[in-house]
XYZ file of C-alpha atoms in Angstrom:
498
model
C -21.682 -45.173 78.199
C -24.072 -47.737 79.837
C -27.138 -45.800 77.619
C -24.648 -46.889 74.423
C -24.193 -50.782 75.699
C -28.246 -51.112 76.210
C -28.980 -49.455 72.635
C -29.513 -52.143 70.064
C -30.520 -51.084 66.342
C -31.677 -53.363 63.551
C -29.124 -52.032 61.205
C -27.101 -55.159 60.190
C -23.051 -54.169 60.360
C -22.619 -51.456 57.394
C -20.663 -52.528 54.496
C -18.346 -49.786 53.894
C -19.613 -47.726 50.619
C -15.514 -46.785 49.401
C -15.158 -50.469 48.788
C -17.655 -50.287 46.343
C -15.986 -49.237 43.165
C -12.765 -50.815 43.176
C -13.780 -54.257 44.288
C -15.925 -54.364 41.594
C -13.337 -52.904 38.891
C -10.943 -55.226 40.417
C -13.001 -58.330 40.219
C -14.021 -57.970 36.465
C -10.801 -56.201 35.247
C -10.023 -52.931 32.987
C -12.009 -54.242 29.696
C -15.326 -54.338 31.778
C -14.421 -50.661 32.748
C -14.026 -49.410 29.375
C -16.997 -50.846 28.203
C -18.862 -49.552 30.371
C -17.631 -45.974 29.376
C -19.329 -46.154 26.051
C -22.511 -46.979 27.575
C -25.427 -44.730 27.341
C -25.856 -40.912 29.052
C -28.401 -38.790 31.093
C -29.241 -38.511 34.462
C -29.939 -41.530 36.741
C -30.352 -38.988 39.795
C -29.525 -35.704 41.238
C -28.021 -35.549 44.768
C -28.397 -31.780 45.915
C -28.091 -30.621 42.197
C -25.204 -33.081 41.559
C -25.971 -35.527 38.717
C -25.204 -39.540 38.990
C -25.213 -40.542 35.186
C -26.853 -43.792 33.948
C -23.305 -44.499 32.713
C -22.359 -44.558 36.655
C -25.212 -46.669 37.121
C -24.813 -48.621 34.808
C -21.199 -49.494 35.479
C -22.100 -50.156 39.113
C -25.116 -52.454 38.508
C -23.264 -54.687 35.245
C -20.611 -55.319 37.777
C -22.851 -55.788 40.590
C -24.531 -58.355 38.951
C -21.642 -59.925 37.545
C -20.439 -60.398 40.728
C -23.824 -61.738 41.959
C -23.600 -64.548 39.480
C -20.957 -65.797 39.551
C -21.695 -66.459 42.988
C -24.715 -68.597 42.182
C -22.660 -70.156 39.414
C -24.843 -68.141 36.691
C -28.186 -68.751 37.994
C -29.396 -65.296 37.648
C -32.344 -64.188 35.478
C -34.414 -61.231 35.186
C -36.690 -62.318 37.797
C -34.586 -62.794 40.474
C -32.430 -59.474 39.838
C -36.089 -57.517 40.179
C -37.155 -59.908 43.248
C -34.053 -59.324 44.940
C -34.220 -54.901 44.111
C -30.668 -55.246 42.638
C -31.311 -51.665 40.842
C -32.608 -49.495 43.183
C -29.849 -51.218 45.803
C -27.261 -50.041 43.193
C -28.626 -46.945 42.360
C -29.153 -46.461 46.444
C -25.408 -46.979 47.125
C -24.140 -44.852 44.383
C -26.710 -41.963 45.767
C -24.938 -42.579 49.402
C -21.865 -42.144 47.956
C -22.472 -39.211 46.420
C -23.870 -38.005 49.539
C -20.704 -38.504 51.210
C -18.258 -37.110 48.917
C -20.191 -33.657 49.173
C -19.846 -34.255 53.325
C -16.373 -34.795 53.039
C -15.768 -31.742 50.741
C -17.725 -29.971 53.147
C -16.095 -30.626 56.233
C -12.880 -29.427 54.363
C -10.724 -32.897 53.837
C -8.362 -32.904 50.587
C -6.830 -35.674 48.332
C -3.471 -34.167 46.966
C -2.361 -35.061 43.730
C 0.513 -37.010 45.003
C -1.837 -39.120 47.114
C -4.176 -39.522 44.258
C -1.160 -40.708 42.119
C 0.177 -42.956 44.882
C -3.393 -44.726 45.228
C -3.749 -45.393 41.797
C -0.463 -47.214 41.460
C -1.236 -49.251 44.033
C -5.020 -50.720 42.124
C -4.745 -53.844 41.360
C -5.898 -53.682 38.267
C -3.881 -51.524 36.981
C -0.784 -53.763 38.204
C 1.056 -56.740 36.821
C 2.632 -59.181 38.887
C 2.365 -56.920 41.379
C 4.289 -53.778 39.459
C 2.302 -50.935 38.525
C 2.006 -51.003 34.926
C 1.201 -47.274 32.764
C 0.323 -49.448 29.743
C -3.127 -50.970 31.171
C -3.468 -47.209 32.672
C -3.186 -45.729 29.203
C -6.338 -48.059 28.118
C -8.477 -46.256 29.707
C -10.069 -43.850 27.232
C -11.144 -41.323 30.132
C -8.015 -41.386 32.730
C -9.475 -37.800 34.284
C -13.154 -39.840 34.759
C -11.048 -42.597 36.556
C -9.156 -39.794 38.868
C -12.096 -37.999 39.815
C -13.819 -41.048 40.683
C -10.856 -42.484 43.075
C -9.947 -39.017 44.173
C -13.876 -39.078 45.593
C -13.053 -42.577 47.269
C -10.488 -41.382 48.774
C -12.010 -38.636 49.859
C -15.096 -40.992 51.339
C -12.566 -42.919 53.054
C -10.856 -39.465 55.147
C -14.658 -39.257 56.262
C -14.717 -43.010 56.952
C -12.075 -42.586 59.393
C -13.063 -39.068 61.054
C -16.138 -40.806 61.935
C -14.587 -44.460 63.333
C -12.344 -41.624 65.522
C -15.378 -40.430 67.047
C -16.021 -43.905 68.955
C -13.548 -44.785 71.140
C -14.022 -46.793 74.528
C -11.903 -46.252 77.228
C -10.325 -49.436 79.327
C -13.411 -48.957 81.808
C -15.902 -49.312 78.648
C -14.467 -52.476 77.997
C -14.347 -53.995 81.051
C -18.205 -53.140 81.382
C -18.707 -54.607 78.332
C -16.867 -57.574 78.871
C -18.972 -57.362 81.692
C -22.377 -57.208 80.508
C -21.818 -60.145 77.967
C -21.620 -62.382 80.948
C -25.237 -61.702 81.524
C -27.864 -64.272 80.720
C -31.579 -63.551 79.983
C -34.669 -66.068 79.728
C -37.858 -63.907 79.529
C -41.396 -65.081 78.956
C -43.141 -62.582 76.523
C -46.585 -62.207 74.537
C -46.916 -60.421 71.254
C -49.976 -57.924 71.071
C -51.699 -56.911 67.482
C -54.587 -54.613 68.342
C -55.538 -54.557 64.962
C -55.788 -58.489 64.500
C -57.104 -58.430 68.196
C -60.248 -55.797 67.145
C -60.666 -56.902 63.369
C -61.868 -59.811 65.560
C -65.216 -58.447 65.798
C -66.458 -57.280 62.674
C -69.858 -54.697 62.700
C -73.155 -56.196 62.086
C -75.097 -54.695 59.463
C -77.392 -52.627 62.305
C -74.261 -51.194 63.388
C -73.376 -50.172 60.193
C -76.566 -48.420 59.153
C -76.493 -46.675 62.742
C -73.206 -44.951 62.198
C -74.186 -44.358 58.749
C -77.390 -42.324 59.741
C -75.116 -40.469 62.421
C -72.221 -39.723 59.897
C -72.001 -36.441 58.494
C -71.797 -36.213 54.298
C -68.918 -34.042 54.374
C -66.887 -37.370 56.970
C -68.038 -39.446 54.215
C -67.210 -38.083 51.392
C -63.694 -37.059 53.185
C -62.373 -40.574 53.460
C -63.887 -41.334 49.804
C -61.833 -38.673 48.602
C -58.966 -39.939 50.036
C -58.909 -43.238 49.255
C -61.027 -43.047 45.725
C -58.584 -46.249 44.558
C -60.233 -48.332 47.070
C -63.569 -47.322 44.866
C -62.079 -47.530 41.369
C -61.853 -50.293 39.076
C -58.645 -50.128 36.956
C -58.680 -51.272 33.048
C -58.138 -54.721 32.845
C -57.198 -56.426 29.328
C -58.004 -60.076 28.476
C -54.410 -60.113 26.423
C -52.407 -62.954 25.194
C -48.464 -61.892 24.815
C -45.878 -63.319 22.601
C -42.253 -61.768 24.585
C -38.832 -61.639 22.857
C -36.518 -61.390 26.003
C -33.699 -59.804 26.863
C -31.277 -59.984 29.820
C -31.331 -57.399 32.178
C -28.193 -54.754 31.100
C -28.293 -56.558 26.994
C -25.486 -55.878 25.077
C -26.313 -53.642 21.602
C -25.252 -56.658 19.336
C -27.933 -59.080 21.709
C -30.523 -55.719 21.815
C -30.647 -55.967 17.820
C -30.715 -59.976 17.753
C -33.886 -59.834 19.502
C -34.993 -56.783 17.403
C -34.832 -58.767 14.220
C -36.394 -61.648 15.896
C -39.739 -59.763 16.349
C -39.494 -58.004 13.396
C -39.395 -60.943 11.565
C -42.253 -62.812 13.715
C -44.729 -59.754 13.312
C -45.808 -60.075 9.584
C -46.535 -63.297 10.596
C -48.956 -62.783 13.321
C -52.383 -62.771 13.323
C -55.616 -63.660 15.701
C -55.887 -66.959 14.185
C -52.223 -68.287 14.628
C -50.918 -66.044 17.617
C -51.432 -69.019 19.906
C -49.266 -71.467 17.517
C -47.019 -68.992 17.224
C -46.485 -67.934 21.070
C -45.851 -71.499 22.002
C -43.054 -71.734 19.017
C -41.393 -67.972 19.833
C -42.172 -66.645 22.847
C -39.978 -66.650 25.868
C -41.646 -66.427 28.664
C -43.724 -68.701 30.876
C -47.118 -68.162 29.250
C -45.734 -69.863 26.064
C -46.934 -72.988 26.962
C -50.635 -71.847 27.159
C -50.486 -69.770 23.463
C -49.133 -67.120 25.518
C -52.558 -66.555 27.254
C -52.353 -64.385 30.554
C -56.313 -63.714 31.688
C -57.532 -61.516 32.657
C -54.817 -58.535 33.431
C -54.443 -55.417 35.322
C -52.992 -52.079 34.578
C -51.039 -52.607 37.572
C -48.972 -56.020 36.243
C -48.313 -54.140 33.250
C -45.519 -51.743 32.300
C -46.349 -48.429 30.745
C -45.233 -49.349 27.089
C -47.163 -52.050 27.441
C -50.377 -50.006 28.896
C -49.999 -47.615 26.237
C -49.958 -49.960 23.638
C -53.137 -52.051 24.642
C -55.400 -48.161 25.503
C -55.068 -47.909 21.601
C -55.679 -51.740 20.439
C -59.374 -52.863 19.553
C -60.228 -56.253 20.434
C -59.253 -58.903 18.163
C -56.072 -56.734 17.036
C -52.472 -57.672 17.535
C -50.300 -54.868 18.093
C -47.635 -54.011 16.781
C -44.009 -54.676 18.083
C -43.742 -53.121 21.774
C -40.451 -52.426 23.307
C -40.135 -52.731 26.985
C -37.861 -53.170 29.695
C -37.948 -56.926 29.605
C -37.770 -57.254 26.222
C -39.965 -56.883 22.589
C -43.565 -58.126 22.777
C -46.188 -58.692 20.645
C -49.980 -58.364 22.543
C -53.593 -60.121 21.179
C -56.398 -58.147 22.555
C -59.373 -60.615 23.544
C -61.606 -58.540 25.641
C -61.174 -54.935 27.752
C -62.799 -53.277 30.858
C -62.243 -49.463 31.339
C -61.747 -47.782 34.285
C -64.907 -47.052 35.915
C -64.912 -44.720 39.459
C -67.703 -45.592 41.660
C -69.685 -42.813 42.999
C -70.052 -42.056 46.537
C -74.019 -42.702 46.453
C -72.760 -46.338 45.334
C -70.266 -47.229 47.792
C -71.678 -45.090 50.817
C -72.082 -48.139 53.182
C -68.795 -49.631 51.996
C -67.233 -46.235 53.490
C -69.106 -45.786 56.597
C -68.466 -49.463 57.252
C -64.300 -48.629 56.944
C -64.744 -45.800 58.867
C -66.527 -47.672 61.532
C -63.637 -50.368 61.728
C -61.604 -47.708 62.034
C -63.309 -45.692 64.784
C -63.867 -49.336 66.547
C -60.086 -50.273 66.042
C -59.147 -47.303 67.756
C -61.269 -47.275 70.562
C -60.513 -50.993 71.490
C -56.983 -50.282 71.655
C -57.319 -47.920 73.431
C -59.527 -49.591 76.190
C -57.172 -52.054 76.237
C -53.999 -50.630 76.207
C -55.306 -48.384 79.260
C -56.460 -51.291 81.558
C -53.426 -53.606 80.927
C -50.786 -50.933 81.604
C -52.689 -49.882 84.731
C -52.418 -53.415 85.476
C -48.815 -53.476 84.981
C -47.923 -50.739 87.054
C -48.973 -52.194 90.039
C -46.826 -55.100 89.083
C -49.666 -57.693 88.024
C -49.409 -59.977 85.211
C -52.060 -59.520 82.049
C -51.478 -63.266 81.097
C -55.002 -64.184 82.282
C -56.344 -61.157 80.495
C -54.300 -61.997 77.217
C -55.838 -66.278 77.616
C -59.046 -64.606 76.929
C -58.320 -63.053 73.595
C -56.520 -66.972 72.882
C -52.738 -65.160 73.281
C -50.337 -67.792 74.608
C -46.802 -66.781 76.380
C -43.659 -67.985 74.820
C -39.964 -67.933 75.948
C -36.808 -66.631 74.325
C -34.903 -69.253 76.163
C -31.467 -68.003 77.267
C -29.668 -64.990 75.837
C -27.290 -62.282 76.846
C -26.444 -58.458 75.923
C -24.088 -59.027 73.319
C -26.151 -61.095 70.751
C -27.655 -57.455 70.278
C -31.157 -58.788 69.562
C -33.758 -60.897 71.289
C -34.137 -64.462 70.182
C -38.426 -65.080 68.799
C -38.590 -61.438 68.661
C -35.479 -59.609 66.837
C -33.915 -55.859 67.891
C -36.268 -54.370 70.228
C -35.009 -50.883 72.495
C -38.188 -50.921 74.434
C -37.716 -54.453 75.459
C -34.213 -54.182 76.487
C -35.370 -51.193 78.327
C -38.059 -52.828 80.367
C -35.691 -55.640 81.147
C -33.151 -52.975 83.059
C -36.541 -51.876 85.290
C -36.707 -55.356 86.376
C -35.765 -56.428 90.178
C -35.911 -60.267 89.497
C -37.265 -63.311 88.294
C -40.747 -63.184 88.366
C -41.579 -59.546 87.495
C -43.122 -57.716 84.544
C -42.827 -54.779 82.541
C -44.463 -51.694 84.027
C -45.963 -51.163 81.290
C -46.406 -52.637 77.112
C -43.573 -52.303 74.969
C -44.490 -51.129 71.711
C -41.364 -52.901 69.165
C -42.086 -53.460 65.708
C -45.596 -52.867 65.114
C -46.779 -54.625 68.499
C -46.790 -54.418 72.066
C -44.789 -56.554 74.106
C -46.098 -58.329 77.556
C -42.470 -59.138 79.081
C -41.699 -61.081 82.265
C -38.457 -61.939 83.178
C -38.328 -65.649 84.103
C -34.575 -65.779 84.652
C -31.385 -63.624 85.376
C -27.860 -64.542 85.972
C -24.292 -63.789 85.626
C -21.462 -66.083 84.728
C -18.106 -66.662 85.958
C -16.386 -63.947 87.628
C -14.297 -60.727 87.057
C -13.463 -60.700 82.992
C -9.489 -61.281 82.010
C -7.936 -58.119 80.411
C -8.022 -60.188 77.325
C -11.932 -61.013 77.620
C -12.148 -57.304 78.228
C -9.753 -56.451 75.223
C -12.385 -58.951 73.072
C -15.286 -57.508 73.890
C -14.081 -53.807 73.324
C -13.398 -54.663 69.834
C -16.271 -56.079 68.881
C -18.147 -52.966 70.740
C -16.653 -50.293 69.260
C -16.686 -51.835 65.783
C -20.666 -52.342 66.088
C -21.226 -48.339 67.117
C -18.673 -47.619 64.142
C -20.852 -48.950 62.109
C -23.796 -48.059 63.403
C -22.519 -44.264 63.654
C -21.582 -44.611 60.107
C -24.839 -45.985 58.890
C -27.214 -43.075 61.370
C -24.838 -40.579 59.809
C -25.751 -41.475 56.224
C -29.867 -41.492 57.216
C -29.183 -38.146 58.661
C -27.622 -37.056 54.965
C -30.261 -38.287 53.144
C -32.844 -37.082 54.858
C -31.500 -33.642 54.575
C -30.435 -34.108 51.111
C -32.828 -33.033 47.747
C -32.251 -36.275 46.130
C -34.490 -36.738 42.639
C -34.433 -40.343 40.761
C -34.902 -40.093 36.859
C -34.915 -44.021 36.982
C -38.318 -45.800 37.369
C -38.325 -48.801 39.058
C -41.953 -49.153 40.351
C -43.045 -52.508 38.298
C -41.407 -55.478 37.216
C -41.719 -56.148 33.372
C -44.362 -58.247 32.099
C-alpha cells in the first residue's frame, strides 16, 4: 500500500461524468430540454459504432454554456467559449460517457424498470414543491429519449460505485497515512532543459557546410520529406472582411436576423465603399480600421472562408460567406499562392536542422552520462550546473499529502528519489526526468511532527486517501477505455472563426 501513498498523478480530482446531464437539465428547467429536442440531427461522433447525435451535443454544450455564464454574470462571447475549448470539452465528456455506458452493459449491471421509474420521480425537474408531478413529464415530446438517457445514468452510476468498491483502506492504511502527512520536506532542486542548454551553441556556417558535404542525398531529402511544411509557403490573402456575427449555438429566428442583415448590405458593397461600410456594419474588431486584416494566412482562416477567397480575383468582393462565426463579406487586395520550395533551394536550411538535431542529441547525452555518474557516487552537480548559469532553488517546506511539489508540480520520479534519501544533505542518485526536464534534487531538510496520530487524525486522513485513488481509479479507468475504444469525431474543431 506504501507504493499507492508515494504515487502522485497530475489528474486534478475527477468530476463525476453521471452528474452531467441532470445538473444541467435541472439548472435550466424542462423548456430548455424540449428545445433542444428540435434541434438539428447527424452524427457528432461514433464511440465503437455507437452514434452521439449533434442533438446530444448540442443539448450538452447550450446548457453547458448557460451554466458558464451565468457564472460570469453573462460575460461570455465567442472568443472566450473557443479560448477556453468549451466544445471539444463537451463533446469529450459526452464521448466518456458513452464509453461508460457500453462498460457497464458489458460487465452485466441492469436498471429495472421499477428503478428507472423510481429515479425519474425523484428529478427535480420534473417535481413541484417537492411532489412528483406527470403533467411537466407529459411535456416532454420524447419521454422514451428521456428514459434511455437516465436509464444510461443510472447505469454509469452502478459502474461508479463497482469501481469506488475496489479502493478500500484498511485501519492500518490509515494510520500510515495519517502517518505520512506528518512528514515535512524542504528540498533544494535545479531544473535541466537539454534542449535550451544545447540550442545554446548554434553551428557556424563551416560546420554547416562540413556536415552538408558528409550528408548523404537520400538523409537529406528524408527529413525534407517529412517536414515539407517547414519548406512551404501557404497562400496568404491581403483581405479586408466585413462579419455579421452570431453567438455561438444562435437561435433560427437570430440565424435569419443576421441573414437578412448581409443580404441586405451586399448589393451595397463595392471596392470603393467597403471600408465606409465595414466601419458602419461589421462586428468584429477590424471595423474600426475599414475592416482591414493584412496580410492573412490560410491557417487564421476557416475553410468557407478559404474557399471563398481561392476563387476571388483581386479587387472583387465576394459574395455573402457563411461560417461558423457568422456571415461575412471579404475584399480581395492582393494574393500569394502556395509555393513548395525545392530541396536544391533549402538544402543548407535542412542539413543545418539536422545538424542541431544530431548536436542536441549528442550533448545530452554527454551530459546526462557524466552528471549521473556523478550522482551515483553521491556528489553534487551544482558546480557543474553554475557553469551552464543554472541556479538551485528551494520548495520550502512541504509534506506527502499536498500530493505535488511546491515550484515544480506532480512529479513520481521526484517523490521517488526523495524515498532513496538517508538525510539532509544528500542527492538523487541519479536525474529525474518529470515533465519534460531533469531534476537535480537534494534534500535540505526532513522531519516528522508530533507523535503517534489520534484514531480521528487517522480516520481524516483515510478519507481524504481513499477518495483521491477513487478518483484517480475512476479517471485511469476511463484513459484505459478510450484508448481501446474506435472513437471517430464528425465535428471539426481545429480553428477558431475568423
Amino acid at each position: 500500500m506504501l507504493d499507492i501513498f508515494r504515487k502522485r498523478t497530475n489528474n486534478i480530482a475527477f468530476t463525476f461524468l453521471i452528474l452531467l446531464i441532470a445538473a444541467v437539465m435541472a439548472m435550466f428547467g424542462v423548456d430548455q430540454f424540449n428545445n433542444s429536442q428540435r434541434s438539428g440531427g447527424g452524427a457528432a461522433a461514433w464511440v465503437n459504432g455507437e452514434m452521439i447525435s449533434q442533438e446530444e451535443f448540442q443539448n450538452t454544450l447550450q446548457n453547458q454554456l448557460a451554466g458558464i455564464k451565468e457564472e460570469l454574470r453573462g460575460q461570455l462571447d465567442e472568443k472566450l467559449i473557443l479560448s477556453l475549448g468549451l466544445p471539444q470539452r463537451a463533446l469529450k465528456q459526452l464521448i466518456q460517457l458513452r464509453l461508460l455506458d457500453q462498460e457497464a452493459v458489458a460487465l452485466g449491471f441492469r436498471v429495472p424498470d421499477s428503478e428507472l421509474a423510481e429515479h425519474i420521480r425523484k428529478l427535480p425537474y420534473f417535481q413541484v414543491n417537492g411532489q412528483f408531478d406527470p403533467t411537466l413529464y407529459a411535456r416532454l415530446p420524447n419521454r422514451g429519449l428521456e428514459e434511455r438517457r437516465q436509464r444510461k445514468l443510472l447505469l454509469v452510476g452502478k459502474l461508479q460505485d463497482y469501481l469506488e468498491d475496489r479502493v478500500k483502506l484498511t485501519p492500518q492504511d490509515q494510520k500510515r497515512q495519517a502517518g505520512l502527512q506528518r512528514v515535512n520536506f524542504n528540498v533544494r532542486f535545479a531544473a535541466i532543459d537539454f534542449n535550451e542548454l544545447a540550442n545554446r551553441h548554434q553551428p557556424t556556417s563551416v560546420e554547416i557546410e562540413a556536415f552538408l558535404a558528409a550528408t548523404p542525398a537520400e538523409t537529406l531529402k528524408q527529413y525534407y520529406d517529412a517536414h515539407r511544411d517547414a519548406y512551404t509557403d501557404r497562400p496568404r490573402y491581403r483581405m479586408s472582411q466585413i462579419r455579421v456575427g452570431l453567438p455561438f449555438g444562435a437561435t433560427e429566428d437570430k440565424r435569419q436576423e443576421a441573414q437578412k442583415k448581409i443580404n441586405e448590405l451586399m448589393p451595397k458593397l463595392n471596392a470603393k465603399n467597403f471600408a465606409e461600410l465595414a466601419k458602419q456594419y461589421s462586428d468584429d474588431e477590424f471595423a474600426t480600421s475599414g475592416g482591414d486584416r493584412g496580410w492573412v494566412d490560410t491557417m487564421q482562416l476557416e475553410p468557407e472562408s478559404v474557399a471563398a477567397l481561392e476563387k476571388m480575383k483581386v479587387g472583387e468582393v465576394s459574395t455573402a460567406v457563411e461560417g461558423p462565426g457568422g456571415y461575412y463579406a471579404f475584399l480581395l487586395h492582393e494574393k500569394k499562392d502556395k509555393v513548395v520550395k525545392p530541396l536544391e533551394s533549402v538544402k543548407k536550411e535542412v542539413a543545418t536542422a539536422l545538424l542541431k538535431d544530431k548536436q542536441r542529441s549528442e550533448f545530452e547525452a554527454k551530459y546526462k552520462e557524466q552528471w549521473n555518474t556523478m550522482l551515483a557516487k553521491g556528489t553534487s552537480i551544482e558546480p557543474e550546473l553554475k557553469k551552464f548559469g543554472i541556479s538551485m532553488q528551494e520548495t520550502g517546506k512541504f509534506n506527502l499529502d499536498q500530493g505535488f511539489i511546491p515550484k515544480i508540480g506532480p512529479g513520481d520520479a521526484i517523490w521517488d528519489t526523495l524515498f532513496t534519501m538517508k538525510g539532509p544533505g544528500a542527492v538523487g542518485s541519479k536525474l529525474a526526468l518529470n515533465e519534460g526536464k531533469y531534476y537535480f534534487v537534494q534534500l535540505k531538510e526532513f522531519s516528522r511532527e508530533g507523535g503517534a496520530p489520534s484514531d480521528k487524525d487517522a480516520t481524516e486522513a483515510g478519507v481524504s486517501l481513499q477518495s483521491r485513488l477513487q478518483s484517480e481509479l475512476y479517471a485511469q479507468w476511463i484513459d484505459a477505455l478510450e484508448k481501446e475504444a474506435r472513437i471517430k469525431t464528425e465535428l471539426d474543431f481545429s480553428a477558431a472563426p475568423v
